[in-house]
Amino acid sequence: RFFGSSGGGGKNNGDNSNNEDTIAAATLLASLSEDDKENAKKTNGEDNEGEEEQEEEEDNTEDEMLNLTKQMIEIRSILNKVDSSSANLTLPSIVVIGSQSSGKSSVLESIVGKEFLPKGSNMVTRRPIELTLVNTPNSNEITADFPALRVYNLQDFKEVKRILMELNMAVPTSEAVSEEPIQLTIKASRVPDLSLVDLPGYIQVEAADQPLELKSKIRLLCEKYLAEPNIILAISAADVDLANSAALRASKVVDPLGERTIGVITKLDLVEPAKAREILNNKKYPLKMGYVGVITKGPGSKPHRLFETSGSSS
């Protein structure tokens, strides 16, 4: 099972189509395995070679990772067309979690470079949004697709926002959240190849018109996406003590050593510089991949990354 299979990625009508897609996915997986073997051979064979060759290999690491990510996204796209329950394959995503009003939407929009996520005083993210970013280096356009709705090449991101709002608001208030994901693909030359999941924000207390079990429903929904091998992007606001961060608390449960968690601290302009430095020094609540600080400057502008701490791994 891999995350994202339930939101419109069911079986095709014909067995031939299923077979072709499955063969295509298997071929890509085989190519990835061969690449891994080749890389392992190179690593073992070059242990005793000169420093110049080692430096050249290091220079190629970033390109190899980008190529690997592209292939994994392609595999995910193919498997979305077939019965993924039989594929027994888990592909990693970056899962974005945080409390309501912690700045999750602003961080995601800064990565994309467009405002497209629904916002409001009430709970507006009621379903997981599985966001696939595809880098298109030769295109000057930024487009959005909703594969499950058969809507493609949208360039008006106000329309994207409207569709997302309608899909979320379709979940009855009596249920508040749904496990059925919304699949959205955004293609642009400025975005990296990434697979992201935006989840409903954690809450502390249920409102009068919300079900009493809403808090636990959100927690259980998020836990499904926080499992390995996913990377956790834990969003916390700087003006809230990290000891009370719902995102860090949830990540600690599934990633107790902090090996898969990246901390993102928003609203740093609301605290004194000394306080910001203390939060980002990665000592009080250490994560292997450290923390990144951002300032959200308001609608129409993207968060500005201040600096990041270096963990023991990257």
Short mmCIF file of C-alpha atoms in Angstrom, two decimals:
data_model
loop_
_atom_site.label_atom_id
_atom_site.label_comp_id
_atom_site.label_asym_id
_atom_site.label_seq_id
_atom_site.Cartn_x
_atom_site.Cartn_y
_atom_site.Cartn_z
CA ARG A 1 0.00 0.00 0.00
CA PHE A 2 1.19 3.50 -0.72
CA PHE A 3 -0.33 6.80 0.28
CA GLY A 4 -2.53 8.47 -2.30
CA SER A 5 -4.06 5.34 -3.79
CA SER A 6 -7.63 5.92 -2.62
CA GLY A 7 -8.33 9.30 -4.16
CA GLY A 8 -9.25 8.35 -7.70
CA GLY A 9 -6.54 5.83 -8.41
CA GLY A 10 -8.74 2.73 -8.71
CA LYS A 11 -8.82 -0.07 -11.32
CA ASN A 12 -8.97 0.56 -15.05
CA ASN A 13 -11.77 -0.98 -17.04
CA GLY A 14 -9.64 -3.41 -19.05
CA ASP A 15 -7.24 -6.13 -17.94
CA ASN A 16 -4.88 -5.19 -20.79
CA SER A 17 -4.61 -1.62 -19.49
CA ASN A 18 -3.90 -2.93 -16.00
CA ASN A 19 -1.21 -5.24 -17.29
CA GLU A 20 0.43 -2.54 -19.40
CA ASP A 21 0.51 -0.07 -16.50
CA THR A 22 1.78 -2.71 -14.08
CA ILE A 23 4.51 -3.75 -16.52
CA ALA A 24 5.49 -0.11 -16.97
CA ALA A 25 5.74 0.35 -13.21
CA ALA A 26 7.73 -2.85 -12.84
CA THR A 27 10.11 -1.73 -15.60
CA LEU A 28 10.73 1.56 -13.84
CA LEU A 29 11.29 -0.21 -10.54
CA ALA A 30 13.73 -2.57 -12.20
CA SER A 31 15.62 0.37 -13.65
CA LEU A 32 15.80 1.94 -10.20
CA SER A 33 17.14 -1.32 -8.76
CA GLU A 34 19.78 -1.51 -11.48
CA ASP A 35 20.76 2.09 -10.77
CA ASP A 36 21.13 1.25 -7.09
CA LYS A 37 23.29 -1.76 -7.93
CA GLU A 38 25.45 0.26 -10.27
CA ASN A 39 25.87 2.99 -7.68
CA ALA A 40 26.86 0.38 -5.09
CA LYS A 41 29.44 -1.09 -7.47
CA LYS A 42 30.87 2.35 -8.14
CA THR A 43 31.08 3.09 -4.43
CA ASN A 44 32.83 -0.20 -3.64
CA GLY A 45 35.17 0.07 -6.59
CA GLU A 46 36.24 3.64 -6.02
CA ASP A 47 37.21 3.43 -2.36
CA ASN A 48 40.89 3.40 -3.29
CA GLU A 49 40.77 5.95 -6.11
CA GLY A 50 42.02 9.54 -5.98
CA GLU A 51 40.32 12.50 -4.35
CA GLU A 52 39.47 14.07 -7.72
CA GLU A 53 37.21 11.17 -8.71
CA GLN A 54 35.54 11.24 -5.30
CA GLU A 55 34.79 14.95 -5.67
CA GLU A 56 33.35 14.37 -9.12
CA GLU A 57 31.08 11.65 -7.75
CA GLU A 58 29.89 14.00 -4.99
CA ASP A 59 29.06 16.64 -7.61
CA ASN A 60 26.78 14.14 -9.37
CA THR A 61 24.90 13.18 -6.20
CA GLU A 62 22.34 16.00 -6.45
CA ASP A 63 21.57 15.21 -10.11
CA GLU A 64 21.16 11.52 -9.27
CA MET A 65 18.74 12.33 -6.43
CA LEU A 66 16.67 14.61 -8.68
CA ASN A 67 16.50 11.89 -11.33
CA LEU A 68 15.50 9.31 -8.71
CA THR A 69 12.72 11.58 -7.43
CA LYS A 70 11.39 12.09 -10.97
CA GLN A 71 11.26 8.33 -11.54
CA MET A 72 9.48 7.72 -8.23
CA ILE A 73 6.84 10.33 -9.07
CA GLU A 74 6.36 8.65 -12.46
CA ILE A 75 5.91 5.28 -10.74
CA ARG A 76 3.33 6.80 -8.39
CA SER A 77 1.45 8.25 -11.35
CA ILE A 78 1.37 4.88 -13.13
CA LEU A 79 0.27 2.97 -10.03
CA ASN A 80 -2.55 5.46 -9.45
CA LYS A 81 -4.11 4.04 -12.62
CA VAL A 82 -4.15 0.43 -11.41
CA ASP A 83 -5.28 -1.43 -8.31
CA SER A 84 -2.48 -0.32 -6.03
CA SER A 85 -3.53 -2.66 -3.23
CA SER A 86 -1.83 -5.47 -5.13
CA ALA A 87 1.32 -3.50 -5.79
CA ASN A 88 2.64 -3.71 -2.19
CA LEU A 89 4.80 -0.65 -2.72
CA THR A 90 5.26 2.36 -0.44
CA LEU A 91 6.60 5.56 -1.98
CA PRO A 92 7.76 8.34 0.34
CA SER A 93 6.10 11.73 0.58
CA ILE A 94 6.73 14.88 2.60
CA VAL A 95 3.85 15.12 5.05
CA VAL A 96 3.02 18.61 6.32
CA ILE A 97 1.47 18.80 9.79
CA GLY A 98 0.73 21.59 12.25
CA SER A 99 -1.96 23.25 14.32
CA GLN A 100 -4.62 25.40 12.73
CA SER A 101 -3.21 28.88 12.05
CA SER A 102 0.38 27.66 12.42
CA GLY A 103 1.27 28.81 8.89
CA LYS A 104 1.06 25.46 7.02
CA SER A 105 -0.74 26.93 4.01
CA SER A 106 1.67 29.83 3.65
CA VAL A 107 4.69 27.53 3.68
CA LEU A 108 3.20 25.30 0.99
CA GLU A 109 2.18 28.27 -1.14
CA SER A 110 5.69 29.69 -0.91
CA ILE A 111 7.09 26.45 -2.35
CA VAL A 112 4.63 26.56 -5.25
CA GLY A 113 4.75 30.34 -5.74
CA LYS A 114 0.96 30.68 -5.98
CA GLU A 115 -1.90 31.22 -3.54
CA PHE A 116 -4.18 28.23 -4.04
CA LEU A 117 -5.09 26.73 -0.67
CA PRO A 118 -8.46 27.51 0.93
CA LYS A 119 -8.32 29.60 4.10
CA GLY A 120 -10.87 30.71 6.65
CA SER A 121 -11.66 31.07 10.33
CA ASN A 122 -13.47 27.74 10.34
CA MET A 123 -11.86 24.38 9.60
CA VAL A 124 -11.43 24.48 5.81
CA THR A 125 -8.93 21.64 5.27
CA ARG A 126 -11.13 18.62 5.84
CA ARG A 127 -9.42 16.14 3.52
CA PRO A 128 -5.78 15.28 2.88
CA ILE A 129 -4.44 17.16 -0.16
CA GLU A 130 -1.90 15.00 -1.98
CA LEU A 131 0.14 17.55 -3.89
CA THR A 132 2.53 16.37 -6.60
CA LEU A 133 4.98 18.99 -7.89
CA VAL A 134 6.49 18.32 -11.32
CA ASN A 135 9.41 20.36 -12.60
CA THR A 136 8.93 21.39 -16.26
CA PRO A 137 12.19 23.20 -17.14
CA ASN A 138 11.19 24.18 -20.69
CA SER A 139 7.84 25.73 -19.81
CA ASN A 140 7.07 29.28 -18.71
CA GLU A 141 3.58 28.34 -17.51
CA ILE A 142 2.42 27.04 -14.16
CA THR A 143 -0.55 24.68 -14.44
CA ALA A 144 -2.66 22.57 -12.12
CA ASP A 145 -4.37 19.21 -12.69
CA PHE A 146 -7.05 17.38 -10.71
CA PRO A 147 -6.61 13.84 -12.12
CA ALA A 148 -9.56 12.31 -10.25
CA LEU A 149 -11.87 15.02 -11.64
CA ARG A 150 -10.34 14.83 -15.14
CA VAL A 151 -9.55 18.54 -14.95
CA TYR A 152 -6.23 19.47 -16.53
CA ASN A 153 -4.01 22.45 -17.38
CA LEU A 154 -5.70 25.02 -15.14
CA GLN A 155 -3.79 28.30 -15.17
CA ASP A 156 -6.24 30.31 -13.07
CA PHE A 157 -5.25 29.53 -9.48
CA LYS A 158 -8.34 31.27 -8.16
CA GLU A 159 -10.22 28.46 -9.85
CA VAL A 160 -7.87 25.92 -8.25
CA LYS A 161 -8.62 27.48 -4.86
CA ARG A 162 -12.37 27.38 -5.56
CA ILE A 163 -12.27 23.68 -6.49
CA LEU A 164 -10.26 22.83 -3.38
CA MET A 165 -12.71 24.75 -1.22
CA GLU A 166 -15.71 22.95 -2.73
CA LEU A 167 -14.08 19.53 -2.33
CA ASN A 168 -13.29 20.25 1.31
CA MET A 169 -16.66 21.80 2.15
CA ALA A 170 -18.40 18.76 0.63
CA VAL A 171 -17.45 16.92 3.83
CA PRO A 172 -20.45 17.34 6.19
CA THR A 173 -19.90 19.37 9.34
CA SER A 174 -21.16 16.39 11.33
CA GLU A 175 -18.14 14.39 10.10
CA ALA A 176 -15.70 17.34 9.94
CA VAL A 177 -12.88 15.33 8.30
CA SER A 178 -12.62 12.64 5.64
CA GLU A 179 -9.83 10.18 4.86
CA GLU A 180 -10.49 10.43 1.11
CA PRO A 181 -7.62 12.47 -0.34
CA ILE A 182 -7.73 15.21 -2.95
CA GLN A 183 -5.12 14.69 -5.64
CA LEU A 184 -3.58 17.82 -7.14
CA THR A 185 -0.64 18.04 -9.55
CA ILE A 186 1.15 21.34 -10.18
CA LYS A 187 3.65 21.70 -13.01
CA ALA A 188 6.08 24.61 -13.30
CA SER A 189 9.70 25.39 -14.04
CA ARG A 190 10.22 26.93 -10.59
CA VAL A 191 9.05 23.98 -8.49
CA PRO A 192 11.15 20.95 -7.53
CA ASP A 193 9.98 17.39 -8.11
CA LEU A 194 8.26 16.65 -4.81
CA SER A 195 5.36 14.70 -3.40
CA LEU A 196 3.69 16.58 -0.52
CA VAL A 197 0.66 15.89 1.64
CA ASP A 198 -1.21 18.71 3.41
CA LEU A 199 -3.28 17.41 6.32
CA PRO A 200 -6.05 18.94 8.46
CA GLY A 201 -4.61 21.07 11.26
CA TYR A 202 -4.54 19.77 14.82
CA ILE A 203 -7.04 21.35 17.20
CA GLN A 204 -7.08 21.66 20.98
CA VAL A 205 -10.84 21.90 21.59
CA GLU A 206 -13.83 20.97 19.44
CA ALA A 207 -16.25 23.77 18.55
CA ALA A 208 -19.93 23.53 19.48
CA ASP A 209 -20.90 22.51 15.92
CA GLN A 210 -18.12 19.94 15.57
CA PRO A 211 -18.27 16.25 16.59
CA LEU A 212 -16.82 15.50 20.03
CA GLU A 213 -14.44 12.95 18.53
CA LEU A 214 -12.98 15.42 15.98
CA LYS A 215 -9.68 15.84 17.82
CA SER A 216 -9.05 12.09 17.84
CA LYS A 217 -10.24 11.73 14.21
CA ILE A 218 -7.67 14.28 13.05
CA ARG A 219 -4.95 12.55 15.07
CA LEU A 220 -5.76 9.12 13.62
CA LEU A 221 -5.92 10.50 10.07
CA CYS A 222 -2.53 12.18 10.44
CA GLU A 223 -0.94 9.07 11.95
CA LYS A 224 -1.71 7.11 8.79
CA TYR A 225 0.39 9.51 6.75
CA LEU A 226 3.16 9.94 9.33
CA ALA A 227 4.29 6.32 9.11
CA GLU A 228 7.61 5.38 7.52
CA PRO A 229 9.11 6.08 5.02
CA ASN A 230 7.48 9.52 4.86
CA ILE A 231 9.38 12.67 5.82
CA ILE A 232 7.56 14.85 8.36
CA LEU A 233 7.49 18.62 7.93
CA ALA A 234 6.44 19.76 11.40
CA ILE A 235 5.14 23.35 11.30
CA SER A 236 5.17 25.33 14.54
CA ALA A 237 4.62 29.04 15.20
CA ALA A 238 7.45 30.90 16.94
CA ASP A 239 5.07 32.62 19.37
CA VAL A 240 3.94 29.27 20.79
CA ASP A 241 6.23 27.35 23.16
CA LEU A 242 7.64 24.32 21.32
CA ALA A 243 6.73 22.26 24.37
CA ASN A 244 3.11 22.82 23.31
CA SER A 245 3.68 22.22 19.58
CA ALA A 246 1.09 19.74 18.32
CA ALA A 247 3.24 18.99 15.27
CA LEU A 248 6.38 18.12 17.26
CA ARG A 249 4.32 16.11 19.73
CA ALA A 250 2.73 14.06 16.93
CA SER A 251 6.05 13.52 15.14
CA LYS A 252 7.68 12.38 18.38
CA VAL A 253 5.19 9.52 18.65
CA VAL A 254 6.05 8.03 15.24
CA ASP A 255 9.63 9.29 14.98
CA PRO A 256 11.00 9.28 18.55
CA LEU A 257 14.62 9.83 17.47
CA GLY A 258 13.74 12.72 15.16
CA GLU A 259 15.35 11.06 12.15
CA ARG A 260 12.53 11.76 9.67
CA THR A 261 11.35 15.12 10.98
CA ILE A 262 12.22 18.62 9.76
CA GLY A 263 11.09 21.45 12.02
CA VAL A 264 9.71 24.60 10.37
CA ILE A 265 9.25 27.62 12.61
CA THR A 266 6.89 30.28 11.24
CA LYS A 267 6.07 33.83 12.41
CA LEU A 268 9.60 34.50 13.62
CA ASP A 269 8.92 38.22 13.30
CA LEU A 270 6.63 37.93 16.33
CA VAL A 271 9.48 37.07 18.72
CA GLU A 272 12.74 38.73 19.72
CA PRO A 273 15.89 37.74 17.74
CA ALA A 274 17.40 36.07 20.82
CA LYS A 275 14.26 33.95 21.21
CA ALA A 276 14.32 33.02 17.51
CA ARG A 277 17.97 31.98 17.81
CA GLU A 278 17.17 29.83 20.83
CA ILE A 279 14.35 28.07 18.97
CA LEU A 280 16.43 27.37 15.88
CA ASN A 281 19.64 26.20 17.57
CA ASN A 282 18.33 22.61 17.56
CA LYS A 283 19.36 21.94 21.16
CA LYS A 284 16.24 22.00 23.30
CA TYR A 285 14.12 19.78 21.04
CA PRO A 286 16.77 18.30 18.71
CA LEU A 287 15.94 16.91 15.27
CA LYS A 288 18.47 15.12 13.07
CA MET A 289 17.59 17.39 10.14
CA GLY A 290 17.29 20.52 12.22
CA TYR A 291 14.96 23.50 11.92
CA VAL A 292 14.18 26.09 9.25
CA GLY A 293 12.84 29.53 10.17
CA VAL A 294 10.47 31.57 7.98
CA ILE A 295 8.63 34.87 8.17
CA THR A 296 5.23 34.99 6.53
CA LYS A 297 4.82 38.48 5.14
CA GLY A 298 1.16 38.30 4.18
CA PRO A 299 -1.00 37.61 1.09
CA GLY A 300 0.78 37.76 -2.24
CA SER A 301 4.24 37.36 -0.77
CA LYS A 302 6.13 34.21 -0.02
CA PRO A 303 7.73 33.42 3.34
CA HIS A 304 11.35 34.46 3.58
CA ARG A 305 13.68 31.78 4.87
CA LEU A 306 15.96 33.19 7.53
CA PHE A 307 18.38 30.38 8.25
CA GLU A 308 18.39 26.73 9.13
CA THR A 309 20.17 24.62 11.66
CA SER A 310 22.24 21.69 10.53
CA GLY A 311 21.34 18.39 12.08
CA SER A 312 23.53 15.32 12.17
CA SER A 313 22.16 14.25 8.80
CA SER A 314 20.75 16.10 5.81
#
